[in-house]
Coordinates of C-alpha atoms (C1' of nucleotides) in Angstrom, one line a residue:
Chain A
M6 CA -21.3 23.4 -18.8
E7 CA -19.8 20.0 -17.8
H8 CA -22.2 17.1 -18.2
K9 CA -25.8 17.3 -17.5
E10 CA -27.4 13.9 -17.6
I11 CA -28.2 13.0 -21.1
S12 CA -31.2 11.0 -22.3
K13 CA -30.8 8.1 -24.8
A14 CA -33.2 9.8 -27.2
V15 CA -30.9 12.9 -27.4
L16 CA -27.8 10.7 -27.6
K17 CA -29.2 8.9 -30.6
R18 CA -29.8 12.1 -32.5
L19 CA -26.4 13.6 -32.0
P20 CA -24.6 11.5 -34.7
G21 CA -27.1 12.8 -37.2
Y22 CA -26.3 16.4 -36.5
L23 CA -22.6 15.6 -36.6
A24 CA -22.8 13.9 -40.0
Y25 CA -24.7 16.8 -41.5
L26 CA -22.3 19.4 -40.1
K27 CA -19.3 17.5 -41.5
N28 CA -20.8 16.8 -44.9
T29 CA -21.7 20.3 -45.6
Q30 CA -18.6 22.0 -44.3
E31 CA -17.8 23.6 -47.7
G32 CA -18.3 27.2 -48.7
G33 CA -20.9 28.6 -46.4
S34 CA -20.7 30.6 -43.2
L35 CA -18.6 29.9 -40.2
Y36 CA -21.9 29.8 -38.2
I37 CA -25.0 27.7 -38.4
S38 CA -28.3 28.2 -36.6
A39 CA -30.4 25.5 -34.9
T40 CA -33.1 26.6 -37.3
A41 CA -31.1 25.9 -40.4
L42 CA -30.0 22.6 -39.0
A43 CA -33.5 21.6 -38.2
N44 CA -34.8 22.5 -41.6
A45 CA -32.1 20.6 -43.3
L46 CA -32.8 17.4 -41.3
G47 CA -36.6 17.8 -41.3
M48 CA -36.7 18.1 -37.5
G49 CA -38.3 20.6 -35.1
E50 CA -36.1 23.6 -34.4
V51 CA -36.8 23.6 -30.7
Q52 CA -35.7 20.0 -30.4
V53 CA -32.5 20.7 -32.2
R54 CA -31.8 23.7 -30.0
K55 CA -32.4 21.8 -26.9
D56 CA -30.2 18.9 -28.0
L57 CA -27.4 21.2 -28.9
A58 CA -27.7 22.9 -25.5
M59 CA -26.8 19.6 -23.9
V60 CA -23.4 19.4 -25.6
S61 CA -22.4 22.9 -26.6
N62 CA -21.5 25.8 -24.4
G63 CA -23.8 28.0 -26.3
G64 CA -24.5 29.8 -29.5
R65 CA -24.8 33.4 -30.2
P66 CA -28.3 34.9 -30.6
K67 CA -28.8 36.2 -34.2
V68 CA -25.9 34.3 -35.7
G69 CA -26.2 30.7 -34.3
Y70 CA -23.5 28.3 -33.3
L71 CA -19.9 28.3 -34.5
R72 CA -19.9 25.5 -36.9
Q73 CA -16.5 24.0 -36.1
G74 CA -17.0 24.5 -32.4
L75 CA -20.2 22.5 -32.6
I76 CA -18.5 19.7 -34.5
D77 CA -15.8 19.5 -31.9
D78 CA -18.3 19.6 -29.0
I79 CA -20.4 16.8 -30.4
E80 CA -17.3 14.7 -31.2
Q81 CA -15.9 15.2 -27.8
F82 CA -19.2 14.4 -26.1
L83 CA -19.6 11.2 -28.1
G84 CA -16.0 10.2 -27.3
Y85 CA -15.0 10.2 -31.0
D86 CA -11.8 12.1 -30.1
N87 CA -10.3 9.2 -28.2
T88 CA -10.2 6.0 -30.1
T89 CA -11.9 2.9 -28.8
D90 CA -10.3 -0.5 -29.7
A91 CA -12.5 -3.4 -30.5
V92 CA -12.4 -7.0 -31.5
L93 CA -14.8 -8.8 -33.8
V94 CA -15.9 -12.4 -33.7
G95 CA -17.3 -14.0 -36.8
A96 CA -15.2 -13.5 -39.9
G97 CA -18.0 -14.1 -42.4
K98 CA -19.2 -11.7 -45.0
L99 CA -20.7 -9.3 -42.6
G100 CA -17.7 -9.4 -40.3
Q101 CA -15.4 -8.8 -43.3
A102 CA -17.6 -5.9 -44.4
L103 CA -17.3 -4.3 -40.9
C104 CA -13.5 -4.9 -40.8
G105 CA -13.2 -3.2 -44.2
Y106 CA -15.4 -0.2 -43.5
S107 CA -13.1 2.8 -43.3
G108 CA -15.8 5.0 -41.9
F109 CA -15.5 3.7 -38.4
E110 CA -12.3 5.6 -37.9
A111 CA -14.3 8.8 -37.9
Y112 CA -16.3 7.5 -35.0
G113 CA -13.2 6.6 -33.0
L114 CA -13.7 2.9 -33.5
N115 CA -10.7 0.8 -34.3
I116 CA -11.2 -2.9 -35.0
L117 CA -7.9 -4.5 -33.9
A118 CA -8.5 -8.1 -35.0
A119 CA -11.2 -10.6 -36.1
F120 CA -11.7 -13.9 -34.4
D121 CA -13.4 -17.0 -35.7
L122 CA -14.3 -20.4 -34.4
M123 CA -12.9 -22.1 -37.4
P124 CA -10.5 -19.6 -39.1
A125 CA -10.3 -20.3 -42.8
A126 CA -7.2 -20.4 -44.9
E127 CA -6.8 -16.7 -44.9
T128 CA -5.1 -15.2 -41.9
T129 CA -5.9 -11.6 -42.5
V130 CA -9.0 -9.6 -43.7
E131 CA -8.7 -6.1 -44.8
G132 CA -5.3 -5.9 -43.2
K133 CA -6.5 -7.2 -39.9
P134 CA -5.4 -10.6 -38.5
I135 CA -7.9 -13.4 -38.2
L136 CA -7.2 -15.5 -35.1
P137 CA -8.8 -18.5 -33.5
V138 CA -11.2 -17.7 -30.7
S139 CA -9.0 -19.5 -28.3
K140 CA -6.5 -16.6 -28.5
M141 CA -9.1 -14.0 -27.8
Q142 CA -8.6 -13.8 -24.0
S143 CA -4.9 -13.2 -24.0
F144 CA -5.3 -10.7 -26.9
C145 CA -8.0 -8.7 -25.2
K146 CA -6.2 -8.6 -21.9
S147 CA -2.9 -7.4 -23.4
H148 CA -4.6 -4.8 -25.6
K149 CA -7.1 -3.8 -22.9
V150 CA -10.0 -4.2 -25.3
L151 CA -13.4 -3.1 -23.9
M152 CA -15.6 -3.4 -26.9
G153 CA -16.6 -6.5 -28.8
I154 CA -18.5 -7.0 -32.1
I155 CA -20.5 -10.1 -32.7
T156 CA -21.1 -11.2 -36.3
V157 CA -21.7 -14.9 -35.8
P158 CA -24.9 -16.8 -36.5
A159 CA -27.6 -16.5 -33.9
G160 CA -27.0 -20.0 -32.5
Q161 CA -23.4 -19.2 -31.5
A162 CA -23.9 -15.6 -30.3
Q163 CA -24.6 -16.3 -26.6
R164 CA -21.5 -18.4 -26.3
V165 CA -19.3 -15.8 -28.0
C166 CA -20.9 -13.2 -25.7
D167 CA -20.0 -15.1 -22.6
Q168 CA -16.4 -15.5 -23.8
M169 CA -16.2 -11.8 -24.5
I170 CA -17.3 -11.0 -21.0
E171 CA -14.7 -13.3 -19.6
C172 CA -12.2 -11.3 -21.6
G173 CA -13.2 -8.2 -19.7
I174 CA -15.3 -6.7 -22.5
K175 CA -17.9 -4.2 -21.2
A176 CA -19.8 -3.1 -24.4
I177 CA -21.0 -5.5 -27.0
W178 CA -22.3 -4.6 -30.5
N179 CA -24.5 -7.5 -31.5
F180 CA -25.3 -8.2 -35.1
A181 CA -26.8 -11.6 -34.4
P182 CA -30.6 -11.6 -34.5
T183 CA -30.9 -12.9 -31.0
H184 CA -31.4 -11.7 -27.4
L185 CA -28.2 -11.9 -25.3
E186 CA -28.2 -12.6 -21.6
V187 CA -25.6 -10.5 -19.8
P188 CA -24.7 -9.6 -16.2
E189 CA -25.2 -6.1 -14.7
G190 CA -22.8 -3.5 -16.0
I191 CA -22.4 -5.0 -19.5
L192 CA -24.1 -3.1 -22.3
V193 CA -25.5 -4.9 -25.3
Q194 CA -26.4 -2.8 -28.3
N195 CA -28.4 -4.8 -30.9
E196 CA -28.0 -3.8 -34.5
N197 CA -31.3 -5.2 -35.2
M198 CA -32.0 -5.6 -38.9
A199 CA -35.3 -7.3 -38.2
T200 CA -36.5 -4.1 -36.4
S201 CA -35.7 -1.9 -39.4
L202 CA -37.4 -4.4 -41.7
A203 CA -40.5 -4.4 -39.6
V204 CA -40.8 -0.7 -39.9
L205 CA -40.3 -0.8 -43.6
S206 CA -42.6 -3.7 -44.1
M207 CA -45.4 -2.0 -42.2
H208 CA -45.0 1.1 -44.4
L209 CA -45.4 -0.9 -47.5
Q210 CA -48.4 -2.7 -46.2
A211 CA -50.1 0.6 -45.4
Q212 CA -49.2 1.8 -48.9
I213 CA -50.7 -1.2 -50.6
K214 CA -53.8 -0.9 -48.4
D215 CA -54.3 2.7 -49.3
K216 CA -54.3 1.9 -53.0
K217 CA -57.3 -0.3 -52.7
Chain B
M26 CA -59.4 -8.1 -33.6
E27 CA -58.4 -6.5 -36.9
H28 CA -55.9 -3.7 -36.7
K29 CA -55.9 -1.3 -33.9
E30 CA -53.4 1.5 -34.7
I31 CA -50.0 0.4 -33.6
S32 CA -47.2 2.6 -32.3
K33 CA -43.7 2.5 -33.6
A34 CA -42.4 1.6 -30.2
V35 CA -44.5 -1.6 -30.1
L36 CA -43.7 -2.4 -33.7
K37 CA -40.0 -2.4 -33.0
R38 CA -40.3 -4.8 -30.1
L39 CA -42.3 -7.4 -32.1
P40 CA -39.3 -8.9 -34.0
G41 CA -37.6 -9.6 -30.7
Y42 CA -40.5 -11.7 -29.4
L43 CA -40.7 -13.5 -32.7
A44 CA -37.0 -14.4 -32.7
Y45 CA -37.2 -15.7 -29.2
L46 CA -40.3 -17.8 -29.9
K47 CA -38.8 -19.3 -32.9
N48 CA -35.4 -20.0 -31.4
T49 CA -36.8 -21.8 -28.4
Q50 CA -39.4 -23.9 -30.2
E51 CA -38.0 -27.2 -29.0
G52 CA -39.2 -29.4 -26.3
G53 CA -41.3 -27.3 -24.0
S54 CA -45.0 -26.7 -23.7
L55 CA -47.4 -25.7 -26.5
Y56 CA -48.1 -22.6 -24.5
I57 CA -46.1 -19.6 -23.3
S58 CA -47.1 -16.9 -20.9
A59 CA -46.3 -13.2 -21.3
T60 CA -44.6 -13.5 -17.9
A61 CA -42.2 -16.2 -19.2
L62 CA -41.5 -14.2 -22.3
A63 CA -40.8 -11.1 -20.3
N64 CA -38.5 -12.8 -18.0
A65 CA -36.6 -14.4 -20.8
L66 CA -36.0 -11.1 -22.6
G67 CA -35.5 -9.0 -19.5
M68 CA -38.6 -6.9 -20.0
G69 CA -41.6 -5.9 -18.0
E70 CA -44.4 -8.4 -18.1
V71 CA -47.2 -5.8 -18.5
Q72 CA -45.5 -4.3 -21.5
V73 CA -45.1 -7.7 -23.2
R74 CA -48.7 -8.5 -22.5
K75 CA -49.9 -5.2 -23.9
D76 CA -47.8 -5.6 -27.0
L77 CA -49.1 -9.1 -27.6
A78 CA -52.6 -7.9 -27.2
M79 CA -52.0 -5.7 -30.2
V80 CA -51.3 -8.6 -32.6
S81 CA -52.8 -11.7 -31.0
N82 CA -56.5 -12.6 -30.6
G83 CA -55.9 -13.5 -27.0
G84 CA -54.3 -15.9 -24.7
R85 CA -55.9 -18.1 -22.1
P86 CA -55.7 -17.1 -18.4
K87 CA -53.7 -19.5 -16.4
V88 CA -51.9 -21.1 -19.4
G89 CA -50.8 -18.2 -21.7
Y90 CA -50.7 -17.9 -25.4
L91 CA -50.6 -20.8 -27.9
R92 CA -47.0 -20.7 -28.9
Q93 CA -47.4 -21.4 -32.6
G94 CA -50.4 -19.2 -32.8
L95 CA -48.4 -16.3 -31.5
I96 CA -45.7 -16.9 -34.0
D97 CA -48.2 -16.9 -36.8
D98 CA -49.9 -13.8 -35.6
I99 CA -46.7 -11.8 -35.3
E100 CA -45.4 -13.0 -38.6
Q101 CA -48.7 -12.1 -40.3
F102 CA -48.8 -8.8 -38.6
L103 CA -45.3 -7.9 -39.7
G104 CA -46.0 -9.1 -43.2
Y105 CA -43.4 -11.8 -43.1
D106 CA -45.8 -14.2 -44.7
N107 CA -46.0 -12.4 -48.0
T108 CA -42.6 -11.8 -49.5
T109 CA -41.3 -8.3 -50.3
D110 CA -39.0 -8.0 -53.3
A111 CA -36.2 -5.5 -53.1
V112 CA -33.3 -4.2 -55.1
L113 CA -30.0 -3.1 -53.6
V114 CA -27.6 -0.4 -54.9
G115 CA -24.0 -0.5 -54.1
A116 CA -22.3 -3.9 -54.6
G117 CA -19.4 -3.3 -52.2
K118 CA -18.5 -5.4 -49.2
L119 CA -21.6 -4.4 -47.3
G120 CA -23.9 -4.9 -50.2
Q121 CA -22.5 -8.3 -50.8
A122 CA -22.9 -9.2 -47.2
L123 CA -26.6 -8.3 -47.4
C124 CA -27.1 -10.1 -50.7
G125 CA -25.6 -13.2 -49.1
Y126 CA -27.4 -13.1 -45.8
S127 CA -29.9 -16.0 -45.9
G128 CA -31.7 -14.8 -42.8
F129 CA -33.7 -12.2 -44.7
E130 CA -35.9 -14.9 -46.2
A131 CA -37.3 -15.5 -42.7
Y132 CA -38.4 -11.8 -42.7
G133 CA -40.1 -12.1 -46.0
L134 CA -37.4 -10.0 -47.8
N135 CA -36.1 -11.1 -51.1
I136 CA -33.3 -9.2 -52.8
L137 CA -33.8 -9.7 -56.5
A138 CA -30.7 -7.9 -57.8
A139 CA -27.8 -5.7 -57.0
F140 CA -27.0 -2.5 -58.9
D141 CA -23.8 -0.6 -59.1
L142 CA -22.6 2.6 -60.6
M143 CA -19.6 0.9 -62.0
P144 CA -20.2 -2.8 -62.0
A145 CA -17.0 -4.8 -61.6
A146 CA -15.9 -7.8 -63.6
E147 CA -18.2 -10.1 -61.7
T148 CA -21.8 -10.1 -62.9
T149 CA -23.3 -12.0 -60.0
V150 CA -23.0 -11.9 -56.2
E151 CA -24.3 -14.7 -54.1
G152 CA -26.3 -15.9 -57.0
K153 CA -27.8 -12.5 -57.7
P154 CA -27.2 -10.5 -60.8
I155 CA -25.2 -7.3 -60.6
L156 CA -26.5 -4.8 -63.1
P157 CA -25.6 -1.2 -64.0
V158 CA -27.7 1.4 -62.4
S159 CA -28.9 2.5 -65.8
K160 CA -31.0 -0.6 -65.9
M161 CA -32.7 -0.1 -62.6
Q162 CA -35.8 1.7 -63.8
S163 CA -36.9 -0.9 -66.3
F164 CA -36.0 -3.7 -63.8
C165 CA -38.1 -2.2 -61.0
K166 CA -41.1 -1.4 -63.2
S167 CA -41.2 -4.9 -64.6
H168 CA -40.7 -6.6 -61.2
K169 CA -42.9 -4.1 -59.4
V170 CA -40.3 -3.5 -56.8
L171 CA -41.3 -1.3 -53.9
M172 CA -38.3 -1.6 -51.6
G173 CA -34.7 -0.3 -52.1
I174 CA -31.6 -0.9 -50.1
I175 CA -28.8 1.7 -50.3
T176 CA -25.2 0.6 -49.6
V177 CA -23.2 3.2 -51.5
P178 CA -20.9 5.7 -49.8
A179 CA -22.6 8.7 -48.2
G180 CA -21.7 11.1 -51.1
Q181 CA -23.7 9.1 -53.6
A182 CA -26.6 8.1 -51.4
Q183 CA -29.0 11.1 -52.2
R184 CA -28.6 10.6 -56.0
V185 CA -29.3 6.8 -55.7
C186 CA -32.3 7.7 -53.4
D187 CA -33.7 10.0 -56.1
Q188 CA -33.3 7.4 -58.7
M189 CA -35.0 4.8 -56.6
I190 CA -38.0 7.1 -56.1
E191 CA -38.2 7.6 -59.9
C192 CA -38.3 3.8 -60.2
G193 CA -41.5 3.8 -58.0
I194 CA -39.8 2.6 -54.8
K195 CA -41.8 3.5 -51.7
A196 CA -39.6 2.3 -48.8
I197 CA -35.8 2.8 -48.6
W198 CA -33.4 1.0 -46.2
N199 CA -30.5 3.4 -46.0
F200 CA -27.1 2.1 -44.8
A201 CA -25.2 5.2 -45.9
P202 CA -24.4 7.5 -43.0
T203 CA -26.3 10.5 -44.3
H204 CA -29.7 12.1 -44.1
L205 CA -31.8 11.6 -47.2
E206 CA -34.3 14.1 -48.5
V207 CA -37.5 12.5 -49.8
P208 CA -41.0 13.6 -50.8
E209 CA -44.1 12.8 -48.7
G210 CA -45.2 9.2 -48.7
I211 CA -41.7 7.7 -49.0
L212 CA -40.3 6.0 -45.9
V213 CA -36.6 6.1 -45.2
Q214 CA -35.3 3.8 -42.5
N215 CA -31.8 4.5 -41.5
E216 CA -29.7 1.6 -40.4
N217 CA -27.5 4.0 -38.5
M218 CA -24.3 2.4 -37.2
A219 CA -23.2 5.7 -35.9
T220 CA -26.2 5.8 -33.5
S221 CA -25.4 2.4 -32.1
L222 CA -21.7 3.3 -31.7
A223 CA -22.7 6.5 -29.8
V224 CA -24.7 4.5 -27.3
L225 CA -21.8 2.0 -26.8
S226 CA -19.2 4.7 -26.7
M227 CA -21.1 6.6 -24.0
H228 CA -21.4 3.4 -21.9
L229 CA -17.6 2.9 -22.0
Q230 CA -16.9 6.5 -21.1
A231 CA -19.2 6.1 -18.1
Q232 CA -17.4 2.8 -17.1
I233 CA -14.0 4.4 -17.3
K234 CA -15.2 7.4 -15.3
D235 CA -16.6 5.1 -12.6
K236 CA -13.3 3.4 -12.1
K237 CA -11.5 6.6 -11.1
Chain C
dT29 C1' -62.1 -23.3 -4.8
dA30 C1' -57.5 -21.0 -5.1
dG31 C1' -54.1 -19.2 -7.9
dA32 C1' -52.0 -18.0 -12.1
dT33 C1' -52.6 -15.4 -15.9
dT34 C1' -55.1 -12.3 -19.1
dG35 C1' -56.8 -7.8 -20.3
dT36 C1' -58.3 -3.1 -19.1
dT37 C1' -58.4 1.2 -16.7
dA38 C1' -55.9 4.7 -14.1
dA39 C1' -51.5 6.9 -12.7
dT40 C1' -46.8 7.9 -13.6
dC41 C1' -43.1 9.1 -16.1
dG42 C1' -40.3 11.0 -19.8
dA43 C1' -39.9 13.3 -24.0
dT44 C1' -41.6 16.6 -27.2
dT45 C1' -43.6 20.8 -28.3
dA46 C1' -45.3 25.5 -27.3
dA47 C1' -44.8 30.0 -25.2
dC48 C1' -41.9 33.5 -23.7
dA49 C1' -38.1 36.1 -22.0
dA50 C1' -33.1 37.2 -22.9
dT51 C1' -29.5 38.7 -26.0
dC52 C1' -26.8 40.5 -29.5
Chain D
dT7 C1' -33.7 50.1 -32.6
dA8 C1' -35.8 45.9 -34.7
dG9 C1' -35.4 41.3 -35.6
dA10 C1' -33.4 36.9 -35.6
dT11 C1' -31.9 33.7 -32.7
dT12 C1' -30.8 31.5 -28.2
dG13 C1' -32.2 29.3 -23.9
dT14 C1' -35.7 28.4 -20.4
dT15 C1' -40.1 27.5 -18.2
dA16 C1' -44.7 25.6 -18.8
dA17 C1' -48.0 22.6 -21.3
dT18 C1' -48.9 18.7 -24.1
dC19 C1' -48.4 14.4 -25.7
dG20 C1' -47.3 9.5 -25.8
dA21 C1' -45.5 5.5 -23.8
dT22 C1' -44.7 2.8 -19.7
dT23 C1' -45.9 1.2 -15.4
dA24 C1' -49.1 0.2 -11.7
dA25 C1' -53.5 -1.4 -9.9
dC26 C1' -57.4 -4.1 -10.5
dA27 C1' -61.1 -6.8 -12.3
dA28 C1' -62.1 -11.0 -15.2
dT29 C1' -61.3 -15.7 -16.4
dC30 C1' -60.2 -20.5 -16.6

DNA sequence: TAGATTGTTAATCGATTAACAATC
DNA sequence: TAGATTGTTAATCGATTAACAATC
């Protein structure tokens, strides 16, 4: 079954299946069908089945997929089983919230330390050290960090991004509302609040218009 | 030019154009071409031009679009010009971060108040009141709130969601990592950190594999 | 005019959905 | 066996890209 090429669209749906499977562990059967999963998440059953076929080595006709097996397969596929270390730059409110969010462990993400351009009086946040950005390079090299999280204001984001790349970071999770310029081979994933807001805002506008 | 039907794909790209246009206001020409915008954001120029055609009433061949006009058009299209009031439930770290994020004003979002199941000693956060959830209904009705933001743990999210709908809320921004069940006509936009992490994680796995 | 840019029409590509055969 | 479910192959749909005509 090893690794067919997977599309981004499928990849983005996998965490949803995983969350549902883990949250409804209790009680029920050892098995779950693609049909049941689809109904629960309000999706098409063919799509779910096709997605699962990408990561699982198959379900059993009439009964479905072994529940725990499916969880394991998705987690392994997404790399949640081997922890990824990350650093975060920007120890403001959002940075602190991310440092304190315990849910990341379940995704195999471990934030080792926070950095800030001007570290405040506190030297730790949520049990993690806050260090000046000047120490980031040596820190990343010695801990072999490959992932960086940017939670600074938009104006500083590109500079922080450049520094991260110098540190050997290959994947950047960007919370700053700005486009980042990066060389080939570096992935930027924008956690774009503005995008979500646009979708919500448009829905409300349509609602209001309908009322008239 | 009024309102052709717009696809979600286009809608999600608009905030990116807007952010770029606003951040690079200074100095340059009064005009900007789709070509220039595409190059700056690393996108295809035809796609940019087509997207802009959806919201703008046209650029001028040879010179491009009037920069400020384009900003106004996108903002109006996205509804950033008329403010949307919202309430937030879950006054933890993430909820506080969102309450304190001043950038939302630029998107026409105004968080009026935060609610919590068990409000702590503090009664305000970032200048906004923290109220018990029991008061949410009367608050939403009297302020005619249509948007709700959920920042509670996954286990409580569905219950909060149901309450919001009872309050007359039509659009929900969900930060809890769980699927929400809602009736027809209610929009849920998941701010799914797990999705982003999946994309990043996959990139790192590919990187590591390449090295071998 | 020549050339850059816009906007539109057609072609391609990818993802979703539908139809169907295989299996327990 | 009959029926539910899987997995695959074909058809549809939507979005992106390419080609081209229009404009200043």
